[in-house]
Amino acid sequence: MYAEYIIKRFFYSFLAFFISISITFSILHLMPGDYIHYLAPYLAEVNPEASELFRHQFGLDKPIIEQYFIYIYNVFHGNWGYSFQYRVPVLKIISEKLYWTLIILLPSTFLSIVIGIFMGAHFGWRSGTKKDLSVLNVMIFIRAIPSYWWAIMLILVFGFYFNLFPLGGFISISALELGINYLDVLHHAILPIFTLTLCSIPGIYYLMRNSMLLTVGEDYIITARAKGLEERNVLRKHALKNAMLPMITMITLECAHMITGSIFIETIFSWPGLGLLTFNAILARDLFLLQGIFLICTLIIIIANFIADLSYLYIDPRIKVGESA
Amino acid sequence: MLRKKTFAIGICILVAFSIIAIFSPLLTPYDPYKIIETPLEKPNKNHVLGTNALGQDIFSRLIYGTRATLLIGFIGALVSISIGTFVGTVSGYYGGKIDEFITRAIDIIMTIPMFPLLLVLSIFLTPNMLGISVLMGILGWAGFSRIIRSQVLSLSEYNFIYSVRAMGARDPYIMAKHILPNILPLVVVKFVFAAQNYMLMGVGLGFLGLGDPSMIDWGQMINCAYTNGGFALGMWWWLLPPGLSIAFLSIAVSLVGYSFEDEINPRLRRMVS
């Protein structure tokens, strides 16, 4: 029965992936304006041959339907096309940039989930106290201010006035002679990590707190208390596990969103990751690179959803197999 | 008690911002588009916040920027909440094959990375401000319609819906007259948060340099100050005011949103107040 459920989910994920990349393919190919036009606005009029050659090189002169089938075929064979700007395979650039994005994303995702869940559980359990309300207000405040503004303020205060951290980039200029030093990279990564963490804590905290509020009112908590269990045990053994359930979907969504959410942070900190790559690719109208970026984002979202579906199977036995989650 | 107070404060700030937006021509000392003074003037008697790199009065531009931000938030939220409510209600009310189809479609739509797509569309299509807000609304309704669907799903099992149906009422009538009023509080809360989200996103687009260049908005002001060296020169009066304005406005909107959410969710309210 489980196997059937897993196969079904897998099939749906695959179908979703296929339809999703088809939609992004259509949108990107229907957009007016192209790379060559952006690079040299009047080239097509002055030198139509060069423009033709470019279109021929990248297969853009073929009918759109043919391009679509070539694209789909290539995607499943690991060939995601070549970037116009960098003239190297898209997959290579993306994997290189993904590495840098993960350097700031992994710590900040981990930290914000841990801190968010801890604070949400702690204050949700003691809701209504003065401390709880003031923390709630602080969180509302943090969440209301956009991430790019936090980033600018942090650079201004810690980078510019106190001179504690660099204003941007990922390594110092000395790396040209000395090579990449990990401490140096860490020094550059601290502010972006801090900003990303700060901006994602409130969302997780708020959901966890609400989930806890709902759990506290459940009958089994009253039963546990009536049995004479210690308050700490009621929280740990009865409330926490159940309140954590809705967090799984939240966390997977959060992982998916952080990749796109890092566009602002990476642009402001000039961090050479996927977010900055996306922004530059959009500005340059680098069609195949954009396709690749959408592809990797979609893939990550779908894998995250798939993992969430599977983990519910083990964590929450109440979920009926075969029902859509 | 506390929540009522924060609600009132939030509403007051919002009203103040709206008045500024509506009467901006009367409140600004100078034409925000006109080059009137030497560039990069420090704050002085004539120019409260000095002038920018082009010699335009920063204070006047700040006042005018309120319009764009409020409009983007309002229109974006209106579009996405309307679509989301409609799709969610239809899906949850009819159930069966229609519901299955819509749910699957939303699952697929949710896998498309929306923010990069918004950036792509706003750079390729170069829409004006209205276009940007509608675009944001169109891209952002999916998650909201899921929430509405689950509400409507449980609502349509209530006895009063059955009895109205037994009396021979048509489906569109039931949805409009009996389902909608019951989900309205939730819709309003989501509208407030969506408006906040789209305001921040609109300013963010401006900040990335993808806004409507014919409009004055705070995002483009921050971008202009940031890229023209307002930052490195330490000209805080150029960089800070637009950012603080959007932060202040956003906090006001969330005060309204959270107080309202507590109000309609009795379980949360009992714990909080």
Coordinates of C-alpha atoms in Angstrom, one line a residue:
Chain A
M1 CA 0.0 0.0 0.0
Y2 CA 2.8 2.3 0.8
A3 CA 4.6 1.4 -2.4
E4 CA 1.5 2.3 -4.4
Y5 CA 1.2 5.7 -2.6
I6 CA 4.9 6.4 -3.2
I7 CA 4.7 5.5 -6.9
K8 CA 1.6 7.6 -7.2
R9 CA 3.2 10.6 -5.6
F10 CA 6.3 10.1 -7.7
F11 CA 4.2 10.0 -10.9
Y12 CA 2.4 13.2 -9.9
S13 CA 5.7 14.9 -9.1
F14 CA 7.1 14.0 -12.5
L15 CA 3.9 15.2 -14.2
A16 CA 4.1 18.5 -12.3
F17 CA 7.7 18.9 -13.2
F18 CA 7.0 18.3 -16.9
I19 CA 4.0 20.7 -17.1
S20 CA 5.8 23.3 -15.0
I21 CA 8.9 23.4 -17.3
S22 CA 6.7 23.4 -20.3
I23 CA 4.9 26.5 -19.0
T24 CA 8.2 28.3 -18.2
F25 CA 9.5 27.4 -21.6
S26 CA 6.5 28.9 -23.3
I27 CA 6.6 32.1 -21.2
L28 CA 10.3 32.6 -21.8
H29 CA 10.1 32.0 -25.5
L30 CA 7.1 34.2 -26.1
M31 CA 8.7 37.2 -24.4
P32 CA 9.7 40.0 -26.8
G33 CA 13.3 41.1 -27.1
D34 CA 16.3 38.8 -27.1
Y35 CA 19.9 38.7 -26.0
I36 CA 21.4 39.9 -29.3
H37 CA 19.0 42.8 -29.3
Y38 CA 20.0 43.7 -25.8
L39 CA 23.7 43.4 -26.6
A40 CA 23.8 45.4 -29.8
P41 CA 20.4 47.1 -30.3
Y42 CA 20.8 47.9 -34.0
L43 CA 22.8 44.8 -35.0
A44 CA 19.9 43.2 -36.7
E45 CA 19.5 46.2 -39.1
V46 CA 23.1 46.9 -39.7
N47 CA 24.4 43.4 -39.9
P48 CA 21.6 40.9 -40.3
E49 CA 24.1 38.0 -41.0
A50 CA 25.7 38.2 -37.6
S51 CA 22.3 38.2 -36.0
E52 CA 21.2 35.2 -38.2
L53 CA 24.4 33.4 -37.3
F54 CA 23.8 33.9 -33.6
R55 CA 20.2 32.6 -33.9
H56 CA 21.4 29.7 -35.9
Q57 CA 24.2 28.8 -33.4
F58 CA 21.7 28.5 -30.6
G59 CA 19.0 26.9 -32.6
L60 CA 16.6 29.8 -32.3
D61 CA 15.8 29.8 -36.0
K62 CA 14.0 26.5 -35.8
P63 CA 10.2 26.4 -35.4
I64 CA 9.2 26.9 -31.7
I65 CA 7.6 23.4 -31.6
E66 CA 10.8 21.8 -32.7
Q67 CA 12.8 23.9 -30.2
Y68 CA 10.4 22.7 -27.5
F69 CA 10.9 19.0 -28.2
I70 CA 14.7 19.5 -28.5
Y71 CA 14.6 21.2 -25.1
I72 CA 12.6 18.5 -23.4
Y73 CA 14.8 15.8 -24.9
N74 CA 17.9 17.6 -23.8
V75 CA 16.7 18.3 -20.3
F76 CA 16.2 14.7 -19.6
H77 CA 19.7 13.9 -21.0
G78 CA 21.4 16.4 -18.7
N79 CA 22.0 19.0 -21.4
W80 CA 20.4 22.2 -20.3
G81 CA 21.8 24.4 -23.1
Y82 CA 24.5 27.0 -23.3
S83 CA 24.5 30.4 -21.7
F84 CA 24.6 33.3 -24.1
Q85 CA 26.7 35.4 -21.8
Y86 CA 29.2 32.9 -20.5
R87 CA 29.3 30.5 -23.5
V88 CA 29.5 27.5 -21.2
P89 CA 26.9 24.9 -20.3
V90 CA 24.1 26.2 -18.1
L91 CA 24.3 23.3 -15.8
K92 CA 28.0 24.1 -15.0
I93 CA 27.3 27.7 -14.1
I94 CA 24.3 26.8 -12.0
S95 CA 26.1 24.1 -10.0
E96 CA 29.0 26.5 -9.4
K97 CA 26.7 29.3 -8.2
L98 CA 24.5 26.9 -6.2
Y99 CA 27.5 26.1 -4.1
W100 CA 28.0 29.7 -3.2
T101 CA 24.3 30.2 -2.5
L102 CA 24.3 27.2 -0.2
I103 CA 27.2 28.6 1.8
I104 CA 24.8 31.4 3.0
L105 CA 21.5 29.5 2.6
L106 CA 22.2 26.3 4.6
P107 CA 23.3 28.0 7.8
S108 CA 20.6 30.6 7.7
T109 CA 17.9 28.1 6.9
F110 CA 19.1 25.8 9.7
L111 CA 19.4 28.7 12.2
S112 CA 16.1 30.2 11.4
I113 CA 14.2 26.9 11.6
V114 CA 15.8 26.0 15.0
I115 CA 15.4 29.5 16.5
G116 CA 11.9 29.9 15.0
I117 CA 10.6 26.6 16.2
F118 CA 12.2 27.0 19.7
M119 CA 10.8 30.4 20.2
G120 CA 7.4 29.6 18.8
A121 CA 7.0 26.5 21.0
H122 CA 8.3 28.3 24.1
F123 CA 6.1 31.3 23.8
G124 CA 3.1 29.5 22.4
W125 CA 3.1 27.3 25.5
R126 CA 3.2 30.3 27.8
S127 CA 0.9 32.5 25.6
G128 CA -0.6 35.6 27.1
T129 CA 2.3 36.4 29.4
K130 CA 3.9 39.8 29.1
K131 CA 7.0 38.3 27.6
D132 CA 5.1 36.4 25.0
L133 CA 3.3 39.5 23.9
S134 CA 6.4 41.6 23.7
V135 CA 8.2 38.9 21.7
L136 CA 5.2 38.7 19.4
N137 CA 5.4 42.4 18.8
V138 CA 9.1 42.3 18.1
M139 CA 8.5 39.5 15.6
I140 CA 5.7 41.5 13.8
F141 CA 8.1 44.4 13.6
I142 CA 11.0 42.3 12.1
R143 CA 8.6 40.8 9.6
A144 CA 7.1 44.1 8.5
I145 CA 10.4 45.5 7.4
P146 CA 11.5 44.1 4.0
S147 CA 14.7 42.0 3.8
Y148 CA 16.4 44.5 1.5
W149 CA 16.0 47.3 4.0
W150 CA 17.4 45.1 6.8
A151 CA 20.3 44.4 4.5
I152 CA 21.0 48.0 3.7
M153 CA 20.7 49.0 7.4
L154 CA 23.0 46.2 8.5
I155 CA 25.6 47.1 5.9
L156 CA 25.3 50.8 6.9
V157 CA 25.7 50.2 10.6
F158 CA 28.1 47.2 10.8
G159 CA 29.9 47.6 7.5
F160 CA 30.1 51.4 7.0
Y161 CA 30.1 53.0 10.4
F162 CA 31.6 50.3 12.6
N163 CA 33.7 48.9 9.8
L164 CA 33.4 45.4 11.3
F165 CA 32.4 43.6 8.1
P166 CA 33.0 44.2 4.4
L167 CA 30.4 46.1 2.4
G168 CA 29.9 43.2 0.0
G169 CA 31.5 40.6 -2.2
F170 CA 32.7 37.2 -1.1
I171 CA 36.5 37.4 -0.7
S172 CA 39.0 40.2 -0.1
I173 CA 41.2 41.6 -2.9
S174 CA 44.2 39.9 -1.2
A175 CA 42.8 36.6 -2.4
L176 CA 44.3 37.4 -5.8
E177 CA 47.7 36.7 -4.3
L178 CA 47.0 34.4 -1.3
G179 CA 44.2 32.3 -2.7
I180 CA 40.8 31.8 -1.2
N181 CA 40.9 31.7 2.6
Y182 CA 38.0 30.2 4.3
L183 CA 38.0 32.6 7.3
D184 CA 37.9 35.4 4.8
V185 CA 34.9 34.0 3.0
L186 CA 33.2 33.4 6.4
H187 CA 33.9 37.0 7.3
H188 CA 32.1 38.1 4.1
A189 CA 29.3 35.6 4.7
I190 CA 28.3 36.6 8.2
L191 CA 26.2 39.7 7.3
P192 CA 24.2 38.0 4.5
I193 CA 23.6 34.9 6.7
F194 CA 22.5 37.1 9.6
T195 CA 20.1 39.1 7.4
L196 CA 18.6 35.9 5.8
T197 CA 18.2 34.3 9.3
L198 CA 16.7 37.4 10.8
C199 CA 14.1 37.8 8.0
S200 CA 13.0 34.1 8.0
I201 CA 12.7 33.6 11.8
P202 CA 9.3 35.5 12.2
G203 CA 7.4 33.4 9.7
I204 CA 8.5 30.1 11.3
Y205 CA 8.0 31.5 14.8
Y206 CA 4.5 32.7 14.0
L207 CA 3.3 29.4 12.5
M208 CA 4.9 27.4 15.4
R209 CA 3.3 29.7 18.0
N210 CA -0.2 29.4 16.4
S211 CA 0.2 25.6 16.0
M212 CA 1.2 25.5 19.7
L213 CA -1.8 27.6 20.7
L214 CA -4.1 25.2 19.0
T215 CA -2.4 22.2 20.5
V216 CA -2.6 23.6 24.1
G217 CA -6.4 23.6 23.9
E218 CA -6.6 19.9 22.8
D219 CA -8.2 17.3 25.1
Y220 CA -5.1 15.1 25.3
I221 CA -3.1 17.9 26.8
I222 CA -5.7 18.3 29.6
T223 CA -5.6 14.5 30.0
A224 CA -1.9 14.5 30.3
R225 CA -2.0 17.3 32.9
A226 CA -4.8 15.5 34.8
K227 CA -2.6 12.4 35.0
G228 CA -0.3 14.6 37.0
L229 CA 2.5 14.8 34.5
E230 CA 5.1 17.4 35.0
E231 CA 4.5 20.5 32.9
R232 CA 7.8 20.0 31.2
N233 CA 6.9 16.5 30.1
V234 CA 3.5 17.5 28.9
L235 CA 5.2 20.0 26.6
R236 CA 8.0 17.7 25.4
K237 CA 6.2 14.4 25.0
H238 CA 2.7 15.5 24.1
A239 CA 2.4 19.0 22.8
L240 CA 5.6 19.5 20.9
K241 CA 5.4 16.5 18.6
N242 CA 1.8 17.3 17.5
A243 CA 2.5 21.0 17.2
M244 CA 5.4 20.2 14.9
L245 CA 3.2 18.5 12.3
P246 CA 2.2 21.6 10.2
M247 CA 5.8 22.7 10.3
I248 CA 7.0 20.1 7.8
T249 CA 5.1 21.6 4.9
M250 CA 6.2 25.1 6.1
I251 CA 9.8 24.1 6.3
T252 CA 9.8 22.6 2.8
L253 CA 8.1 25.6 1.4
E254 CA 10.6 27.8 3.3
C255 CA 13.5 25.9 1.7
A256 CA 12.0 26.5 -1.8
H257 CA 11.3 30.1 -1.2
M258 CA 14.7 30.9 0.3
I259 CA 16.4 30.3 -3.1
T260 CA 14.3 33.0 -4.7
G261 CA 14.3 35.1 -1.6
S262 CA 18.0 35.4 -1.7
I263 CA 17.8 37.5 -4.9
F264 CA 17.6 40.7 -2.9
I265 CA 20.2 39.7 -0.4
E266 CA 22.7 38.5 -3.0
T267 CA 22.2 41.5 -5.1
I268 CA 22.8 43.9 -2.2
F269 CA 25.8 42.0 -0.8
S270 CA 27.1 41.2 -4.3
W271 CA 27.3 37.6 -3.2
P272 CA 28.0 35.5 -6.3
G273 CA 25.2 33.0 -5.8
L274 CA 22.1 31.8 -7.7
G275 CA 20.1 34.9 -6.7
L276 CA 22.6 37.3 -8.3
L277 CA 23.0 35.0 -11.3
T278 CA 19.2 35.1 -11.8
F279 CA 19.1 38.8 -11.6
N280 CA 21.9 39.3 -14.1
A281 CA 20.5 36.7 -16.4
I282 CA 17.2 38.5 -16.4
L283 CA 18.9 41.8 -17.1
A284 CA 20.9 40.3 -20.0
R285 CA 17.9 38.3 -21.3
D286 CA 20.1 35.2 -21.2
L287 CA 17.3 32.8 -22.3
F288 CA 18.9 29.4 -21.8
L289 CA 20.4 30.3 -18.5
L290 CA 17.0 31.6 -17.3
Q291 CA 15.4 28.4 -18.4
G292 CA 18.0 26.5 -16.4
I293 CA 17.4 28.6 -13.3
F294 CA 13.7 28.1 -13.5
L295 CA 14.3 24.4 -14.0
I296 CA 16.5 24.0 -10.9
C297 CA 14.1 26.0 -8.8
T298 CA 11.2 23.9 -9.9
L299 CA 13.1 20.8 -9.3
I300 CA 14.1 21.8 -5.8
I301 CA 10.4 22.8 -5.0
I302 CA 9.1 19.4 -6.3
I303 CA 11.7 17.4 -4.5
A304 CA 11.0 19.2 -1.3
N305 CA 7.3 18.6 -1.7
F306 CA 7.9 14.9 -2.4
I307 CA 10.1 14.5 0.7
A308 CA 7.4 16.3 2.7
D309 CA 4.7 13.9 1.4
L310 CA 6.9 10.9 2.3
S311 CA 7.8 12.1 5.7
Y312 CA 4.1 12.6 6.6
L313 CA 3.7 9.0 5.9
Y314 CA 6.0 8.1 8.7
I315 CA 5.2 10.9 11.1
D316 CA 1.5 11.1 10.9
P317 CA -0.2 7.7 10.7
R318 CA -3.6 9.5 10.4
I319 CA -3.0 10.5 6.9
K320 CA -4.9 8.1 4.7
V321 CA -2.8 6.6 1.9
G322 CA -4.0 7.7 -1.5
E323 CA -5.5 11.0 -0.3
S324 CA -3.9 14.1 -1.7
A325 CA -2.1 15.9 1.0
Chain B
M1 CA -8.2 45.5 24.8
L2 CA -4.6 45.6 23.6
R3 CA -5.5 44.4 20.2
K4 CA -8.2 47.0 19.8
K5 CA -5.7 49.7 20.6
T6 CA -3.1 48.4 18.0
F7 CA -5.9 48.1 15.5
A8 CA -6.8 51.7 16.0
I9 CA -3.2 52.9 15.8
G10 CA -2.7 50.9 12.6
I11 CA -5.9 52.3 11.0
C12 CA -4.9 55.9 12.0
I13 CA -1.5 55.6 10.3
L14 CA -3.0 54.1 7.2
V15 CA -5.6 56.9 7.0
A16 CA -2.8 59.4 7.4
F17 CA -0.8 57.8 4.6
S18 CA -3.9 57.7 2.3
I19 CA -4.5 61.4 2.9
I20 CA -0.9 62.1 2.0
A21 CA -1.3 60.1 -1.1
I22 CA -4.5 61.7 -2.2
F23 CA -3.5 65.3 -1.5
S24 CA 0.2 65.0 -2.4
P25 CA 0.1 67.9 -5.0
L26 CA -1.1 70.2 -2.2
L27 CA 1.5 69.0 0.4
T28 CA 4.6 69.1 -1.8
P29 CA 6.5 72.4 -1.8
Y30 CA 8.0 71.7 -5.3
D31 CA 7.2 69.8 -8.5
P32 CA 8.8 66.4 -7.8
Y33 CA 9.8 65.9 -11.5
K34 CA 11.3 69.3 -12.0
I35 CA 15.0 70.0 -11.6
I36 CA 15.1 73.0 -9.4
E37 CA 18.3 73.3 -7.5
T38 CA 22.0 72.3 -7.6
P39 CA 22.3 68.5 -7.2
L40 CA 23.1 66.9 -3.9
E41 CA 22.1 69.8 -1.8
K42 CA 22.2 69.2 1.9
P43 CA 19.0 69.6 3.9
N44 CA 18.3 73.3 4.3
K45 CA 15.5 75.9 4.7
N46 CA 14.2 75.5 1.2
H47 CA 14.7 71.8 0.9
V48 CA 13.8 69.9 4.0
L49 CA 15.6 66.7 2.8
G50 CA 18.0 68.3 0.3
T51 CA 18.1 67.4 -3.4
N52 CA 19.0 64.3 -5.2
A53 CA 21.7 63.7 -7.9
L54 CA 19.5 65.3 -10.5
G55 CA 18.6 68.3 -8.4
Q56 CA 15.1 67.3 -7.6
D57 CA 13.5 68.0 -4.2
I58 CA 13.7 64.8 -2.2
F59 CA 10.9 65.7 0.2
S60 CA 8.5 66.3 -2.6
R61 CA 9.4 63.0 -4.2
L62 CA 9.0 61.2 -0.9
I63 CA 5.4 62.6 -0.6
Y64 CA 4.5 61.6 -4.2
G65 CA 6.0 58.1 -3.7
T66 CA 3.2 57.3 -1.2
R67 CA 0.7 57.0 -4.1
A68 CA 2.6 54.3 -6.0
T69 CA 3.2 52.2 -2.9
L70 CA -0.4 52.3 -1.7
L71 CA -1.8 51.7 -5.2
I72 CA 0.5 48.7 -5.9
G73 CA -0.4 47.1 -2.6
F74 CA -4.1 47.7 -3.0
I75 CA -4.5 46.7 -6.7
G76 CA -2.2 43.7 -6.3
A77 CA -4.1 42.4 -3.3
L78 CA -7.4 43.1 -5.0
V79 CA -6.5 41.0 -8.0
S80 CA -5.0 38.1 -6.2
I81 CA -7.6 37.9 -3.5
S82 CA -10.4 38.1 -6.0
I83 CA -9.0 35.3 -8.2
G84 CA -8.1 33.3 -5.1
T85 CA -11.5 33.6 -3.5
F86 CA -13.3 32.8 -6.7
V87 CA -11.2 29.7 -7.6
G88 CA -11.1 28.5 -3.9
T89 CA -14.8 28.9 -3.5
V90 CA -15.7 27.1 -6.7
S91 CA -13.2 24.3 -5.9
G92 CA -14.4 23.8 -2.4
Y93 CA -18.1 24.2 -3.0
Y94 CA -18.5 21.8 -6.0
G95 CA -16.0 19.2 -4.9
G96 CA -15.5 16.0 -6.9
K97 CA -13.9 16.2 -10.3
I98 CA -13.8 20.0 -10.5
D99 CA -12.1 20.2 -7.1
E100 CA -9.7 17.5 -8.0
F101 CA -8.7 19.3 -11.3
I102 CA -8.3 22.7 -9.6
T103 CA -6.3 21.3 -6.7
R104 CA -3.9 19.5 -9.1
A105 CA -3.6 22.6 -11.2
I106 CA -2.7 24.7 -8.2
D107 CA -0.2 22.1 -7.1
I108 CA 1.5 22.5 -10.4
I109 CA 1.3 26.3 -10.5
M110 CA 2.9 26.4 -7.0
T111 CA 6.0 24.7 -8.4
I112 CA 6.8 27.6 -10.7
P113 CA 9.1 30.0 -9.0
M114 CA 7.0 33.1 -8.9
F115 CA 9.4 35.8 -7.9
P116 CA 11.9 35.2 -10.7
L117 CA 9.0 34.9 -13.1
L118 CA 7.7 38.3 -11.9
L119 CA 11.1 39.8 -12.5
V120 CA 11.3 38.3 -16.0
L121 CA 7.8 39.5 -16.9
S122 CA 8.4 43.0 -15.6
I123 CA 11.6 43.4 -17.5
F124 CA 10.4 41.8 -20.8
L125 CA 7.0 43.4 -20.9
T126 CA 8.0 46.8 -19.2
P127 CA 4.6 47.3 -17.8
N128 CA 3.5 50.5 -16.2
M129 CA 2.7 50.6 -12.5
L130 CA -0.8 49.3 -12.9
G131 CA 0.5 46.5 -15.1
I132 CA 3.0 45.5 -12.4
S133 CA 0.4 45.4 -9.7
V134 CA -2.0 43.3 -11.8
L135 CA 0.9 41.0 -12.7
M136 CA 1.8 40.5 -9.1
G137 CA -1.8 39.7 -8.3
I138 CA -2.1 37.2 -11.2
L139 CA 1.1 35.4 -10.1
G140 CA 0.3 35.3 -6.4
W141 CA -3.2 33.9 -5.9
A142 CA -2.5 30.2 -5.8
G143 CA -1.5 29.8 -2.2
F144 CA -4.4 31.9 -1.0
S145 CA -7.0 29.9 -3.0
R146 CA -5.9 26.7 -1.2
I147 CA -6.8 28.3 2.2
I148 CA -10.2 29.5 0.9
R149 CA -10.9 26.1 -0.5
S150 CA -10.3 24.3 2.8
Q151 CA -12.6 26.8 4.5
V152 CA -15.3 26.4 1.9
L153 CA -15.0 22.6 1.9
S154 CA -15.9 22.4 5.6
L155 CA -18.5 25.1 5.3
S156 CA -20.5 23.4 2.5
E157 CA -21.0 20.4 4.9
Y158 CA -23.1 22.6 7.3
N159 CA -26.8 22.0 7.6
F160 CA -27.8 25.5 6.6
I161 CA -26.2 25.1 3.2
Y162 CA -28.0 21.8 2.7
S163 CA -31.3 23.4 3.6
V164 CA -30.8 26.3 1.3
R165 CA -30.0 23.9 -1.5
A166 CA -33.1 21.9 -0.6
M167 CA -35.2 25.0 -1.0
G168 CA -34.0 25.1 -4.6
A169 CA -31.4 27.9 -4.5
R170 CA -28.9 27.8 -7.4
D171 CA -25.3 27.2 -6.8
P172 CA -24.0 30.7 -7.8
Y173 CA -26.6 32.2 -5.5
I174 CA -25.6 30.0 -2.6
M175 CA -21.9 30.8 -3.1
A176 CA -22.5 34.5 -3.2
K177 CA -25.1 34.9 -0.5
H178 CA -24.3 32.1 2.0
I179 CA -20.7 31.0 1.5
L180 CA -19.0 34.3 0.8
P181 CA -20.3 36.2 3.9
N182 CA -19.0 33.4 6.0
I183 CA -15.5 33.4 4.6
L184 CA -15.4 37.2 4.4
P185 CA -13.5 37.8 7.7
L186 CA -10.7 35.4 6.5
V187 CA -10.7 37.1 3.1
V188 CA -10.3 40.5 4.7
V189 CA -7.4 39.3 6.8
K190 CA -5.7 37.8 3.8
F191 CA -6.3 40.9 1.8
V192 CA -4.5 43.0 4.4
F193 CA -1.5 40.8 4.5
A194 CA -1.4 40.4 0.7
A195 CA -1.5 44.2 0.4
Q196 CA 1.4 44.5 2.8
N197 CA 3.3 41.8 0.8
Y198 CA 2.7 43.5 -2.5
M199 CA 3.7 46.9 -1.2
L200 CA 7.0 45.5 -0.1
M201 CA 7.4 43.6 -3.4
G202 CA 6.6 46.7 -5.4
V203 CA 9.1 48.8 -3.6
G204 CA 11.5 45.9 -4.0
L205 CA 11.1 45.8 -7.7
G206 CA 11.7 49.5 -7.8
F207 CA 14.8 49.0 -5.7
L208 CA 16.1 46.4 -8.2
G209 CA 15.6 49.0 -10.9
L210 CA 12.6 47.2 -12.5
G211 CA 9.8 49.6 -11.5
D212 CA 7.8 51.9 -13.7
P213 CA 10.3 54.7 -14.5
S214 CA 7.6 57.3 -15.1
M215 CA 6.3 56.9 -11.6
I216 CA 8.0 58.1 -8.4
D217 CA 8.2 55.3 -6.0
W218 CA 10.2 54.7 -2.8
G219 CA 12.0 51.7 -4.2
Q220 CA 13.4 53.7 -7.1
M221 CA 14.4 56.4 -4.7
I222 CA 16.3 53.9 -2.5
N223 CA 17.9 52.5 -5.7
C224 CA 18.8 55.9 -6.9
A225 CA 20.4 56.9 -3.6
Y226 CA 22.1 53.5 -3.2
T227 CA 23.7 53.4 -6.7
N228 CA 24.5 57.1 -7.0
G229 CA 26.7 57.1 -3.9
G230 CA 24.2 58.4 -1.3
F231 CA 25.4 55.5 0.7
A232 CA 29.2 56.0 0.4
L233 CA 28.9 59.7 0.9
G234 CA 27.0 59.2 4.1
M235 CA 24.0 61.2 2.8
W236 CA 21.5 59.6 5.1
W237 CA 18.8 62.1 4.3
W238 CA 18.7 60.7 0.8
L239 CA 18.8 57.0 1.6
L240 CA 16.9 56.7 4.9
P241 CA 13.5 58.5 4.4
P242 CA 12.1 56.3 1.6
G243 CA 13.2 53.1 3.5
L244 CA 11.8 54.3 6.8
S245 CA 8.5 55.3 5.1
I246 CA 8.0 51.9 3.6
A247 CA 8.9 50.2 6.9
F248 CA 6.6 52.5 8.9
L249 CA 3.7 51.9 6.4
S250 CA 4.3 48.2 6.4
I251 CA 4.3 48.0 10.2
A252 CA 1.0 49.9 10.3
V253 CA -0.6 47.4 7.8
S254 CA 0.6 44.5 9.9
L255 CA -0.8 46.0 13.1
V256 CA -4.2 46.1 11.4
G257 CA -3.7 42.6 10.0
Y258 CA -2.7 40.8 13.2
S259 CA -5.3 42.5 15.3
F260 CA -8.0 41.5 12.8
E261 CA -6.7 38.0 12.7
D262 CA -6.9 37.7 16.5
E263 CA -10.4 39.1 16.3
I264 CA -11.7 36.5 13.9
N265 CA -9.9 33.5 15.4
P266 CA -11.5 33.1 18.8
R267 CA -9.0 30.4 19.7
L268 CA -6.1 32.8 19.2
R269 CA -7.9 35.6 20.9
R270 CA -8.7 33.7 24.1
M271 CA -5.0 33.0 24.5
V272 CA -3.8 36.4 23.6
S273 CA -6.0 39.1 25.2

